[in-house]
Amino acid sequence: MRSAIVERPLDPTALLAEVADTGSGASTLFVGTVRRVNQGRDVTGIDYTAYGPMAERELAAIVAAASERFGTERIVVEHRIGALALGEASIVIAVSHARRAQAMEAQRYVIEEVKKRVPIWKREHYADGTREWVDPTAAGAAIPAGTARAATGAQ
Amino acid sequence: MRSAIVERPLDPTALLAEVADTGSGASTLFVGTVRRVNQGRDVTGIDYTAYGPMAERELAAIVAAASERFGTERIVVEHRIGALALGEASIVIAVSHARRAQAMEAQRYVIEEVKKRVPIWKREHYADGTREWVDPTAAGAAIPAGTARAATGAQ
Amino acid sequence: MLYRWGTMPQTLSLNVLLFASWADALGSTVRVELPAGSTVADVLASLSARVSGSALPTPLVAVNQRYARPSDRIAVGDEIAIIPPVAGG
Amino acid sequence: MLYRWGTMPQTLSLNVLLFASWADALGSTVRVELPAGSTVADVLASLSARVSGSALPTPLVAVNQRYARPSDRIAVGDEIAIIPPVAGG
């Protein structure tokens, strides 16, 4: 069981190896990546920023809760921050478990909780040169950054 | 979209790379591995055998159905047959999708359908020298092989 | 059972493929002779009779590499396989 | 608001941490002066007044790196952070 906020490229293979165990019947890997298009706009990259100490604390709490809830110590999560290019991994979640159902449920639990609770933000850069903070609570999804005053909650 | 029954060790990293795409926001990997203990017995290895042509056909049908159902072409599955040692991977399922929910649901759909439909069988070897065909439909799980006549459905 | 004399042979000779526990009990292929017009259920009944007393798991039957229903008719040249409970993954 | 004179300072001086769109609007730390006994809601109201007219997303507030309720009291030395809608993963 381990979690970290890191500023280097993530290595899914290393995390998969880290949770591997002959007591496990299944391992799952979740890799979140920077997508080329979001809300119909051409994305060229994403800056991830975190409230570091709290993000680490929340991430650790999620992993501990998943471990307790699904019954495996073999959960490792790394979230990357900084400037990420298209296709690069922002998060990797590796789980292994004696049983496949729990390996998959733990994976899903961790990513959903991360999205809800961990104080990390992302600013998308678009092909037209603009950039915006992504607000998953907004109707349309992104809050303009830099020009924050122009944003509306109805976006 | 690709599926195969193979007789060589599986390479999860290669399959993850194969589905990667900048149009995807999430990739998932499922790795089924040979577990040290099953039904309380010490397992030392597993022989997987298949009805090859039908297994390939069923696997391809599952992948095609998952592609249609969850809306991604980026699904690759390999199932290994032959003699596998503890910890070795018997199946790898890689999916990538614009959306994480579908990437995870497709992963789960594929493994559950494989368990139901694909004509592949496994014979576990135990530390005491015996070996048995695993019967997931039996109450307790395994049918003695070689000594098939001694098996009971209530096992 | 309906069939036209002359177009249908009176007996079907089949090589049935077997796997896993069924192959251990009967071998990986078994020759079965059945009346023309026989069904999947008839094939299975014929094979089950050879292993009576054993407790082999109830299999499905595939015809030409697809799962078949018990009532499906068997034809000359069909590839028949006995599919014990699968355990892939 | 209840507090005992002499044991509680009359005003709280806080450095509040800001992130994402709130940091763009107000800077990454902001000094806030509030009456002793103020709550998380008071901190947020004070900051919201400085960005009135803008449409920043409604944030949560963390006290000492944990999510806090609006009614939670702030004390001297607390680490207060404004948490706009998170978008990790």
CSV table of C-alpha atoms in Angstrom, one decimal:
chain,number,residue,atom,x,y,z
A,1,MET,CA,0.0,0.0,0.0
A,2,ARG,CA,1.6,3.2,-1.2
A,3,SER,CA,0.6,6.5,-2.7
A,4,ALA,CA,2.5,9.5,-3.9
A,5,ILE,CA,2.2,12.8,-5.7
A,6,VAL,CA,5.2,13.0,-8.1
A,7,GLU,CA,6.7,15.4,-10.6
A,8,ARG,CA,8.2,12.8,-13.0
A,9,PRO,CA,6.6,10.6,-15.7
A,10,LEU,CA,4.7,7.7,-14.4
A,11,ASP,CA,5.7,4.1,-15.0
A,12,PRO,CA,2.6,1.8,-15.1
A,13,THR,CA,4.7,-1.3,-15.6
A,14,ALA,CA,6.7,-0.6,-12.4
A,15,LEU,CA,3.5,-0.2,-10.4
A,16,LEU,CA,2.0,-3.4,-11.8
A,17,ALA,CA,5.1,-5.2,-10.7
A,18,GLU,CA,5.0,-3.5,-7.3
A,19,VAL,CA,1.6,-5.0,-6.5
A,20,ALA,CA,2.2,-8.4,-8.1
A,21,ASP,CA,2.0,-11.4,-5.7
A,22,THR,CA,1.5,-15.1,-6.1
A,23,GLY,CA,-1.4,-14.8,-3.6
A,24,SER,CA,-3.2,-12.7,-6.2
A,25,GLY,CA,-5.5,-14.0,-8.9
A,26,ALA,CA,-5.9,-10.7,-10.6
A,27,SER,CA,-4.1,-7.4,-11.0
A,28,THR,CA,-5.7,-4.3,-12.5
A,29,LEU,CA,-4.1,-1.1,-13.7
A,30,PHE,CA,-5.8,2.1,-14.3
A,31,VAL,CA,-4.0,4.8,-16.3
A,32,GLY,CA,-5.5,8.3,-16.7
A,33,THR,CA,-4.0,10.1,-19.7
A,34,VAL,CA,-4.1,13.5,-21.2
A,35,ARG,CA,-6.8,13.5,-23.9
A,36,ARG,CA,-6.6,15.3,-27.2
A,37,VAL,CA,-10.1,16.7,-27.1
A,38,ASN,CA,-12.2,17.8,-24.2
A,39,GLN,CA,-15.6,19.4,-24.4
A,40,GLY,CA,-15.1,19.6,-28.1
A,41,ARG,CA,-11.9,21.7,-27.8
A,42,ASP,CA,-8.5,20.7,-29.1
A,43,VAL,CA,-6.2,20.2,-26.0
A,44,THR,CA,-2.4,20.6,-26.5
A,45,GLY,CA,-1.4,19.8,-22.9
A,46,ILE,CA,-2.4,20.1,-19.2
A,47,ASP,CA,-0.8,21.6,-16.2
A,48,TYR,CA,-1.6,19.7,-13.0
A,49,THR,CA,-1.1,21.5,-9.7
A,50,ALA,CA,-1.8,20.3,-6.2
A,51,TYR,CA,-2.1,21.4,-2.6
A,52,GLY,CA,0.7,19.0,-2.0
A,53,PRO,CA,0.5,18.0,1.7
A,54,MET,CA,-3.2,17.7,1.7
A,55,ALA,CA,-3.3,15.9,-1.6
A,56,GLU,CA,-0.8,13.4,-0.3
A,57,ARG,CA,-2.9,13.0,2.9
A,58,GLU,CA,-6.2,12.5,1.0
A,59,LEU,CA,-4.6,10.1,-1.5
A,60,ALA,CA,-3.2,8.0,1.4
A,61,ALA,CA,-6.6,8.0,3.1
A,62,ILE,CA,-8.3,6.8,-0.1
A,63,VAL,CA,-5.8,4.0,-0.5
A,64,ALA,CA,-6.2,3.0,3.2
A,65,ALA,CA,-10.0,3.0,2.8
A,66,ALA,CA,-9.8,0.9,-0.3
A,67,SER,CA,-7.5,-1.5,1.4
A,68,GLU,CA,-9.9,-1.9,4.3
A,69,ARG,CA,-13.0,-2.0,2.1
A,70,PHE,CA,-11.8,-4.5,-0.5
A,71,GLY,CA,-9.4,-6.5,1.6
A,72,THR,CA,-6.0,-6.1,0.0
A,73,GLU,CA,-2.8,-4.4,1.0
A,74,ARG,CA,-1.7,-4.4,-2.6
A,75,ILE,CA,-2.7,-1.0,-3.9
A,76,VAL,CA,-0.3,1.6,-5.2
A,77,VAL,CA,-1.3,5.0,-6.6
A,78,GLU,CA,0.8,7.7,-8.1
A,79,HIS,CA,-0.5,11.0,-9.4
A,80,ARG,CA,1.7,13.2,-11.4
A,81,ILE,CA,1.7,17.0,-11.3
A,82,GLY,CA,3.4,19.6,-13.5
A,83,ALA,CA,3.2,20.1,-17.3
A,84,LEU,CA,1.9,17.0,-19.1
A,85,ALA,CA,1.9,16.4,-22.9
A,86,LEU,CA,-0.9,14.7,-24.9
A,87,GLY,CA,-1.1,11.0,-24.1
A,88,GLU,CA,1.0,11.3,-20.9
A,89,ALA,CA,-0.3,9.6,-17.8
A,90,SER,CA,-1.6,11.7,-15.0
A,91,ILE,CA,-2.5,8.9,-12.6
A,92,VAL,CA,-1.7,5.2,-12.3
A,93,ILE,CA,-3.6,2.9,-10.0
A,94,ALA,CA,-2.4,-0.6,-9.5
A,95,VAL,CA,-4.3,-3.2,-7.5
A,96,SER,CA,-3.9,-6.9,-7.0
A,97,HIS,CA,-6.2,-9.2,-5.1
A,98,ALA,CA,-6.9,-12.8,-4.7
A,99,ARG,CA,-10.3,-12.2,-6.5
A,100,ARG,CA,-10.9,-10.4,-9.7
A,101,ALA,CA,-14.1,-8.7,-8.6
A,102,GLN,CA,-12.4,-6.9,-5.7
A,103,ALA,CA,-9.4,-6.0,-7.8
A,104,MET,CA,-11.7,-4.2,-10.3
A,105,GLU,CA,-13.9,-2.7,-7.6
A,106,ALA,CA,-11.0,-1.3,-5.7
A,107,GLN,CA,-9.6,0.2,-8.9
A,108,ARG,CA,-12.9,2.0,-9.5
A,109,TYR,CA,-13.3,3.1,-6.0
A,110,VAL,CA,-9.9,4.7,-5.9
A,111,ILE,CA,-10.3,6.7,-9.2
A,112,GLU,CA,-13.7,7.9,-8.2
A,113,GLU,CA,-12.6,9.0,-4.8
A,114,VAL,CA,-9.5,10.7,-6.3
A,115,LYS,CA,-11.8,12.7,-8.6
A,116,LYS,CA,-14.0,13.7,-5.7
A,117,ARG,CA,-11.5,14.5,-2.9
A,118,VAL,CA,-7.9,15.0,-3.8
A,119,PRO,CA,-7.0,18.7,-4.0
A,120,ILE,CA,-5.4,18.6,-7.5
A,121,TRP,CA,-6.4,20.9,-10.3
A,122,LYS,CA,-5.8,20.9,-14.0
A,123,ARG,CA,-5.5,23.7,-16.5
A,124,GLU,CA,-6.0,22.7,-20.1
A,125,HIS,CA,-4.1,24.4,-22.8
A,126,TYR,CA,-5.9,24.7,-26.1
A,127,ALA,CA,-4.8,24.8,-29.7
A,128,ASP,CA,-6.1,28.4,-29.9
A,129,GLY,CA,-3.6,29.5,-27.3
A,130,THR,CA,-6.1,29.9,-24.4
A,131,ARG,CA,-6.0,27.9,-21.2
A,132,GLU,CA,-8.6,27.1,-18.6
A,133,TRP,CA,-9.0,25.5,-15.2
A,134,VAL,CA,-11.2,22.4,-15.5
A,135,ASP,CA,-14.2,22.6,-13.2
A,136,PRO,CA,-16.0,19.2,-13.2
A,137,THR,CA,-18.9,20.8,-11.2
A,138,ALA,CA,-19.7,23.3,-14.0
A,139,ALA,CA,-22.4,22.4,-16.5
A,140,GLY,CA,-20.1,22.5,-19.5
A,141,ALA,CA,-16.9,21.7,-17.6
A,142,ALA,CA,-14.1,24.3,-17.7
A,143,ILE,CA,-13.5,27.7,-16.0
A,144,PRO,CA,-11.4,30.2,-17.8
A,145,ALA,CA,-8.1,30.8,-16.0
A,146,GLY,CA,-6.3,34.1,-16.1
A,147,THR,CA,-9.6,35.5,-17.3
A,148,ALA,CA,-11.4,34.0,-14.4
A,149,ARG,CA,-13.8,37.0,-14.1
A,150,ALA,CA,-15.3,36.2,-17.4
A,151,ALA,CA,-16.3,32.7,-16.3
A,152,THR,CA,-19.9,31.8,-15.4
A,153,GLY,CA,-21.1,28.9,-13.3
A,154,ALA,CA,-23.5,28.0,-16.1
A,155,GLN,CA,-20.6,27.2,-18.4
B,1,MET,CA,-9.4,-4.5,-31.6
B,2,ARG,CA,-7.5,-7.8,-31.4
B,3,SER,CA,-7.7,-11.1,-29.6
B,4,ALA,CA,-5.5,-14.2,-29.5
B,5,ILE,CA,-4.9,-17.5,-27.8
B,6,VAL,CA,-1.1,-17.8,-27.4
B,7,GLU,CA,1.4,-20.3,-26.1
B,8,ARG,CA,4.0,-17.8,-24.9
B,9,PRO,CA,4.3,-15.6,-21.9
B,10,LEU,CA,2.0,-12.5,-22.0
B,11,ASP,CA,3.4,-9.0,-22.0
B,12,PRO,CA,0.9,-6.6,-20.3
B,13,THR,CA,3.0,-3.6,-21.1
B,14,ALA,CA,2.9,-4.3,-24.8
B,15,LEU,CA,-0.9,-4.6,-24.7
B,16,LEU,CA,-1.2,-1.4,-22.8
B,17,ALA,CA,0.9,0.3,-25.4
B,18,GLU,CA,-1.1,-1.2,-28.2
B,19,VAL,CA,-4.4,0.4,-27.0
B,20,ALA,CA,-2.8,3.7,-26.1
B,21,ASP,CA,-4.2,6.7,-28.0
B,22,THR,CA,-4.3,10.5,-27.4
B,23,GLY,CA,-8.0,10.3,-28.0
B,24,SER,CA,-8.3,8.2,-24.8
B,25,GLY,CA,-8.6,9.6,-21.3
B,26,ALA,CA,-8.2,6.3,-19.6
B,27,SER,CA,-6.6,2.9,-20.2
B,28,THR,CA,-7.2,-0.2,-18.1
B,29,LEU,CA,-5.3,-3.4,-17.9
B,30,PHE,CA,-6.6,-6.6,-16.4
B,31,VAL,CA,-4.1,-9.4,-15.7
B,32,GLY,CA,-5.3,-12.8,-14.5
B,33,THR,CA,-2.5,-14.7,-12.7
B,34,VAL,CA,-1.9,-18.1,-11.3
B,35,ARG,CA,-2.7,-18.0,-7.7
B,36,ARG,CA,-0.7,-19.9,-5.0
B,37,VAL,CA,-3.8,-21.0,-3.1
B,38,ASN,CA,-7.2,-22.0,-4.5
B,39,GLN,CA,-10.0,-23.5,-2.4
B,40,GLY,CA,-7.6,-23.8,0.5
B,41,ARG,CA,-5.2,-26.0,-1.5
B,42,ASP,CA,-1.5,-25.2,-2.4
B,43,VAL,CA,-1.3,-24.7,-6.1
B,44,THR,CA,2.1,-25.2,-7.8
B,45,GLY,CA,1.1,-24.5,-11.4
B,46,ILE,CA,-1.7,-24.7,-13.9
B,47,ASP,CA,-2.1,-26.3,-17.3
B,48,TYR,CA,-4.4,-24.3,-19.6
B,49,THR,CA,-5.9,-26.1,-22.6
B,50,ALA,CA,-8.3,-24.8,-25.2
B,51,TYR,CA,-10.6,-25.9,-28.0
B,52,GLY,CA,-8.5,-23.6,-30.1
B,53,PRO,CA,-10.5,-22.6,-33.1
B,54,MET,CA,-13.7,-22.1,-31.1
B,55,ALA,CA,-11.9,-20.3,-28.3
B,56,GLU,CA,-10.5,-17.8,-30.8
B,57,ARG,CA,-13.9,-17.3,-32.3
B,58,GLU,CA,-15.6,-16.8,-28.9
B,59,LEU,CA,-12.9,-14.4,-27.7
B,60,ALA,CA,-13.1,-12.4,-30.9
B,61,ALA,CA,-16.9,-12.3,-30.5
B,62,ILE,CA,-16.6,-11.0,-27.0
B,63,VAL,CA,-14.2,-8.3,-28.0
B,64,ALA,CA,-16.4,-7.2,-30.9
B,65,ALA,CA,-19.4,-7.1,-28.6
B,66,ALA,CA,-17.5,-5.1,-26.0
B,67,SER,CA,-16.4,-2.7,-28.7
B,68,GLU,CA,-20.0,-2.2,-29.9
B,69,ARG,CA,-21.4,-2.0,-26.4
B,70,PHE,CA,-18.9,0.4,-24.8
B,71,GLY,CA,-17.9,2.4,-27.9
B,72,THR,CA,-14.2,1.8,-28.4
B,73,GLU,CA,-12.1,0.0,-30.9
B,74,ARG,CA,-9.2,-0.1,-28.5
B,75,ILE,CA,-9.6,-3.4,-26.9
B,76,VAL,CA,-6.9,-6.1,-27.0
B,77,VAL,CA,-7.1,-9.5,-25.3
B,78,GLU,CA,-4.6,-12.3,-25.1
B,79,HIS,CA,-5.2,-15.6,-23.3
B,80,ARG,CA,-2.2,-17.9,-22.8
B,81,ILE,CA,-2.5,-21.7,-22.8
B,82,GLY,CA,0.0,-24.4,-21.8
B,83,ALA,CA,1.9,-24.9,-18.5
B,84,LEU,CA,1.9,-21.7,-16.4
B,85,ALA,CA,3.9,-21.3,-13.2
B,86,LEU,CA,2.8,-19.4,-10.1
B,87,GLY,CA,2.3,-15.7,-10.6
B,88,GLU,CA,2.3,-16.0,-14.4
B,89,ALA,CA,-0.4,-14.3,-16.4
B,90,SER,CA,-3.1,-16.4,-18.1
B,91,ILE,CA,-5.0,-13.5,-19.5
B,92,VAL,CA,-4.4,-9.8,-20.2
B,93,ILE,CA,-7.1,-7.4,-21.2
B,94,ALA,CA,-6.2,-3.9,-22.3
B,95,VAL,CA,-8.8,-1.3,-23.0
B,96,SER,CA,-8.6,2.4,-23.7
B,97,HIS,CA,-11.5,4.8,-24.0
B,98,ALA,CA,-12.2,8.5,-24.0
B,99,ARG,CA,-14.1,8.0,-20.7
B,100,ARG,CA,-12.9,6.2,-17.7
B,101,ALA,CA,-16.2,4.6,-16.8
B,102,GLN,CA,-16.5,2.8,-20.1
B,103,ALA,CA,-12.8,1.7,-20.0
B,104,MET,CA,-13.5,0.0,-16.7
B,105,GLU,CA,-16.9,-1.4,-17.7
B,106,ALA,CA,-15.5,-2.9,-20.9
B,107,GLN,CA,-12.6,-4.5,-18.9
B,108,ARG,CA,-15.1,-6.1,-16.6
B,109,TYR,CA,-17.5,-7.2,-19.4
B,110,VAL,CA,-14.7,-8.9,-21.2
B,111,ILE,CA,-13.3,-10.9,-18.3
B,112,GLU,CA,-16.8,-12.0,-17.1
B,113,GLU,CA,-17.7,-13.1,-20.6
B,114,VAL,CA,-14.4,-15.0,-21.1
B,115,LYS,CA,-15.1,-16.9,-17.8
B,116,LYS,CA,-18.6,-17.8,-19.1
B,117,ARG,CA,-18.1,-18.6,-22.8
B,118,VAL,CA,-14.6,-19.2,-24.0
B,119,PRO,CA,-13.8,-23.0,-24.2
B,120,ILE,CA,-10.6,-23.0,-22.2
B,121,TRP,CA,-10.0,-25.3,-19.2
B,122,LYS,CA,-7.4,-25.3,-16.5
B,123,ARG,CA,-5.9,-28.2,-14.5
B,124,GLU,CA,-4.4,-27.1,-11.2
B,125,HIS,CA,-1.4,-28.9,-9.9
B,126,TYR,CA,-1.2,-29.2,-6.2
B,127,ALA,CA,1.7,-29.4,-3.7
B,128,ASP,CA,0.6,-33.0,-2.8
B,129,GLY,CA,1.2,-34.1,-6.4
B,130,THR,CA,-2.4,-34.4,-7.4
B,131,ARG,CA,-4.0,-32.3,-10.2
B,132,GLU,CA,-7.6,-31.4,-11.0
B,133,TRP,CA,-9.7,-29.8,-13.6
B,134,VAL,CA,-11.2,-26.7,-12.2
B,135,ASP,CA,-15.0,-26.7,-12.5
B,136,PRO,CA,-16.4,-23.3,-11.6
B,137,THR,CA,-20.0,-24.7,-11.7
B,138,ALA,CA,-19.2,-27.1,-8.9
B,139,ALA,CA,-20.2,-26.1,-5.4
B,140,GLY,CA,-16.6,-26.3,-4.1
B,141,ALA,CA,-14.8,-25.7,-7.4
B,142,ALA,CA,-12.6,-28.5,-8.8
B,143,ILE,CA,-13.2,-31.8,-10.5
B,144,PRO,CA,-10.5,-34.5,-10.0
B,145,ALA,CA,-8.8,-35.2,-13.3
B,146,GLY,CA,-7.3,-38.6,-14.1
B,147,THR,CA,-9.5,-39.8,-11.2
B,148,ALA,CA,-12.6,-38.2,-12.8
B,149,ARG,CA,-14.8,-41.0,-11.6
B,150,ALA,CA,-14.2,-40.1,-8.0
B,151,ALA,CA,-15.5,-36.6,-8.4
B,152,THR,CA,-18.9,-35.5,-7.2
B,153,GLY,CA,-20.9,-32.5,-8.1
B,154,ALA,CA,-21.1,-31.6,-4.5
B,155,GLN,CA,-17.4,-31.1,-4.2
C,1,MET,CA,-38.3,-37.4,-37.1
C,2,LEU,CA,-38.9,-36.4,-40.7
C,3,TYR,CA,-36.4,-36.9,-43.5
C,4,ARG,CA,-36.6,-38.0,-47.1
C,5,TRP,CA,-35.2,-41.4,-48.0
C,6,GLY,CA,-32.4,-41.1,-50.5
C,7,THR,CA,-31.2,-37.6,-49.5
C,8,MET,CA,-30.3,-38.5,-45.9
C,9,PRO,CA,-28.1,-41.4,-44.9
C,10,GLN,CA,-29.6,-43.8,-42.4
C,11,THR,CA,-26.8,-43.4,-39.9
C,12,LEU,CA,-24.5,-40.6,-38.9
C,13,SER,CA,-20.9,-41.3,-38.1
C,14,LEU,CA,-19.4,-38.6,-36.1
C,15,ASN,CA,-16.0,-37.9,-34.5
C,16,VAL,CA,-16.8,-36.0,-31.4
C,17,LEU,CA,-14.1,-33.8,-29.8
C,18,LEU,CA,-13.7,-34.0,-26.0
C,19,PHE,CA,-11.9,-31.8,-23.6
C,20,ALA,CA,-10.7,-31.6,-20.0
C,21,SER,CA,-12.4,-34.1,-17.6
C,22,TRP,CA,-14.4,-35.6,-20.5
C,23,ALA,CA,-11.2,-36.2,-22.5
C,24,ASP,CA,-9.6,-37.8,-19.5
C,25,ALA,CA,-12.5,-40.2,-19.2
C,26,LEU,CA,-13.1,-41.0,-22.9
C,27,GLY,CA,-10.1,-39.7,-24.9
C,28,SER,CA,-9.8,-36.6,-26.9
C,29,THR,CA,-12.0,-37.9,-29.8
C,30,VAL,CA,-14.7,-40.5,-29.8
C,31,ARG,CA,-16.5,-42.1,-32.7
C,32,VAL,CA,-20.3,-42.0,-32.4
C,33,GLU,CA,-22.8,-43.7,-34.6
C,34,LEU,CA,-26.4,-42.4,-34.4
C,35,PRO,CA,-29.5,-42.6,-36.5
C,36,ALA,CA,-29.9,-39.9,-39.2
C,37,GLY,CA,-31.8,-37.0,-37.8
C,38,SER,CA,-30.3,-37.2,-34.4
C,39,THR,CA,-30.0,-34.2,-32.2
C,40,VAL,CA,-27.4,-32.7,-29.9
C,41,ALA,CA,-29.2,-34.2,-27.0
C,42,ASP,CA,-28.9,-37.6,-28.7
C,43,VAL,CA,-25.1,-37.2,-29.0
C,44,LEU,CA,-24.8,-36.2,-25.4
C,45,ALA,CA,-27.0,-39.1,-24.3
C,46,SER,CA,-24.8,-41.6,-26.2
C,47,LEU,CA,-21.6,-40.3,-24.7
C,48,SER,CA,-23.1,-40.0,-21.2
C,49,ALA,CA,-24.0,-43.7,-21.4
C,50,ARG,CA,-20.3,-44.5,-21.8
C,51,VAL,CA,-19.4,-42.8,-18.6
C,52,SER,CA,-22.3,-43.8,-16.5
C,53,GLY,CA,-21.4,-44.0,-12.8
C,54,SER,CA,-18.8,-41.3,-13.1
C,55,ALA,CA,-19.6,-37.8,-12.0
C,56,LEU,CA,-18.4,-35.8,-14.9
C,57,PRO,CA,-19.7,-32.3,-15.0
C,58,THR,CA,-22.6,-31.7,-17.3
C,59,PRO,CA,-21.2,-30.2,-20.5
C,60,LEU,CA,-22.5,-28.0,-23.3
C,61,VAL,CA,-22.2,-29.1,-26.8
C,62,ALA,CA,-20.7,-27.1,-29.7
C,63,VAL,CA,-21.6,-27.7,-33.3
C,64,ASN,CA,-19.2,-26.2,-35.8
C,65,GLN,CA,-17.6,-24.2,-33.1
C,66,ARG,CA,-20.8,-22.6,-31.8
C,67,TYR,CA,-22.8,-23.5,-28.7
C,68,ALA,CA,-25.8,-25.6,-29.8
C,69,ARG,CA,-29.2,-26.3,-28.3
C,70,PRO,CA,-30.1,-29.8,-27.2
C,71,SER,CA,-32.8,-29.9,-29.9
C,72,ASP,CA,-30.5,-28.9,-32.8
C,73,ARG,CA,-30.1,-31.5,-35.5
C,74,ILE,CA,-26.8,-33.0,-36.4
C,75,ALA,CA,-25.8,-33.3,-40.0
C,76,VAL,CA,-23.0,-35.2,-41.8
C,77,GLY,CA,-19.7,-33.4,-41.6
C,78,ASP,CA,-20.7,-31.3,-38.5
C,79,GLU,CA,-17.8,-30.7,-36.1
C,80,ILE,CA,-19.2,-31.7,-32.7
C,81,ALA,CA,-17.5,-30.9,-29.4
C,82,ILE,CA,-18.3,-31.7,-25.8
C,83,ILE,CA,-17.6,-28.5,-23.7
C,84,PRO,CA,-17.3,-29.2,-20.0
C,85,PRO,CA,-17.7,-26.2,-17.7
C,86,VAL,CA,-15.1,-23.7,-19.0
C,87,ALA,CA,-12.5,-22.2,-16.7
C,88,GLY,CA,-10.6,-19.6,-18.7
C,89,GLY,CA,-9.4,-16.2,-17.6
D,1,MET,CA,-20.2,34.3,19.3
D,2,LEU,CA,-18.8,33.3,22.7
D,3,TYR,CA,-15.3,33.7,23.9
D,4,ARG,CA,-13.5,34.7,27.1
D,5,TRP,CA,-11.6,38.0,27.1
D,6,GLY,CA,-8.0,37.6,27.8
D,7,THR,CA,-7.7,34.0,26.5
D,8,MET,CA,-8.6,34.8,22.9
D,9,PRO,CA,-7.2,37.6,20.8
D,10,GLN,CA,-9.7,40.0,19.5
D,11,THR,CA,-8.7,39.5,15.9
D,12,LEU,CA,-7.4,36.6,13.9
D,13,SER,CA,-4.8,37.2,11.2
D,14,LEU,CA,-4.6,34.4,8.8
D,15,ASN,CA,-2.7,33.6,5.6
D,16,VAL,CA,-5.1,31.7,3.4
D,17,LEU,CA,-3.8,29.5,0.7
D,18,LEU,CA,-5.5,29.7,-2.7
D,19,PHE,CA,-5.4,27.4,-5.7
D,20,ALA,CA,-6.4,27.3,-9.4
D,21,SER,CA,-8.9,29.9,-10.5
D,22,TRP,CA,-9.0,31.4,-7.0
D,23,ALA,CA,-5.2,31.8,-7.0
D,24,ASP,CA,-5.4,33.4,-10.4
D,25,ALA,CA,-7.9,35.9,-9.1
D,26,LEU,CA,-6.4,36.7,-5.7
D,27,GLY,CA,-2.9,35.3,-5.6
D,28,SER,CA,-1.7,32.1,-4.0
D,29,THR,CA,-1.8,33.4,-0.5
D,30,VAL,CA,-4.1,36.2,0.9
D,31,ARG,CA,-3.9,37.8,4.3
D,32,VAL,CA,-7.3,37.9,6.1
D,33,GLU,CA,-8.2,39.7,9.3
D,34,LEU,CA,-11.3,38.5,11.1
D,35,PRO,CA,-12.8,38.8,14.5
D,36,ALA,CA,-11.8,36.1,17.0
D,37,GLY,CA,-14.3,33.2,17.0
D,38,SER,CA,-14.9,33.5,13.2
D,39,THR,CA,-15.8,30.4,11.3
D,40,VAL,CA,-14.9,28.8,8.0
D,41,ALA,CA,-18.0,30.5,6.5
D,42,ASP,CA,-16.7,33.9,7.6
D,43,VAL,CA,-13.3,33.3,5.9
D,44,LEU,CA,-15.1,32.4,2.7
D,45,ALA,CA,-17.4,35.4,2.9
D,46,SER,CA,-14.5,37.7,3.4
D,47,LEU,CA,-12.6,36.3,0.4
D,48,SER,CA,-15.8,36.2,-1.8
D,49,ALA,CA,-16.3,39.9,-1.1
D,50,ARG,CA,-12.9,40.6,-2.8
D,51,VAL,CA,-13.9,38.8,-6.0
D,52,SER,CA,-17.5,40.0,-6.2
D,53,GLY,CA,-18.7,40.3,-9.8
D,54,SER,CA,-16.4,37.4,-10.9
D,55,ALA,CA,-17.9,34.0,-11.3
D,56,LEU,CA,-15.3,31.8,-9.5
D,57,PRO,CA,-16.6,28.3,-8.7
D,58,THR,CA,-17.8,27.8,-5.2
D,59,PRO,CA,-14.9,26.3,-3.2
D,60,LEU,CA,-14.6,24.1,-0.2
D,61,VAL,CA,-12.4,25.1,2.6
D,62,ALA,CA,-9.7,23.0,4.3
D,63,VAL,CA,-8.5,23.6,7.8
D,64,ASN,CA,-5.2,22.0,8.6
D,65,GLN,CA,-5.3,20.0,5.5
D,66,ARG,CA,-8.8,18.5,6.1
D,67,TYR,CA,-12.1,19.5,4.6
D,68,ALA,CA,-14.0,21.7,7.0
D,69,ARG,CA,-17.6,22.6,7.6
D,70,PRO,CA,-18.8,26.2,7.2
D,71,SER,CA,-19.6,26.3,10.9
D,72,ASP,CA,-16.2,25.2,12.1
D,73,ARG,CA,-14.3,27.8,14.2
D,74,ILE,CA,-11.0,29.1,13.1
D,75,ALA,CA,-8.1,29.3,15.6
D,76,VAL,CA,-4.8,31.1,15.6
D,77,GLY,CA,-2.2,29.1,13.6
D,78,ASP,CA,-4.7,27.2,11.6
D,79,GLU,CA,-3.7,26.5,8.0
D,80,ILE,CA,-6.6,27.6,5.9
D,81,ALA,CA,-6.9,26.7,2.2
D,82,ILE,CA,-9.5,27.5,-0.4
D,83,ILE,CA,-10.2,24.4,-2.5
D,84,PRO,CA,-12.0,25.1,-5.8
D,85,PRO,CA,-13.6,22.1,-7.5
D,86,VAL,CA,-10.9,19.5,-7.7
D,87,ALA,CA,-10.0,17.9,-11.1
D,88,GLY,CA,-7.4,15.3,-10.3
D,89,GLY,CA,-7.1,11.9,-11.8
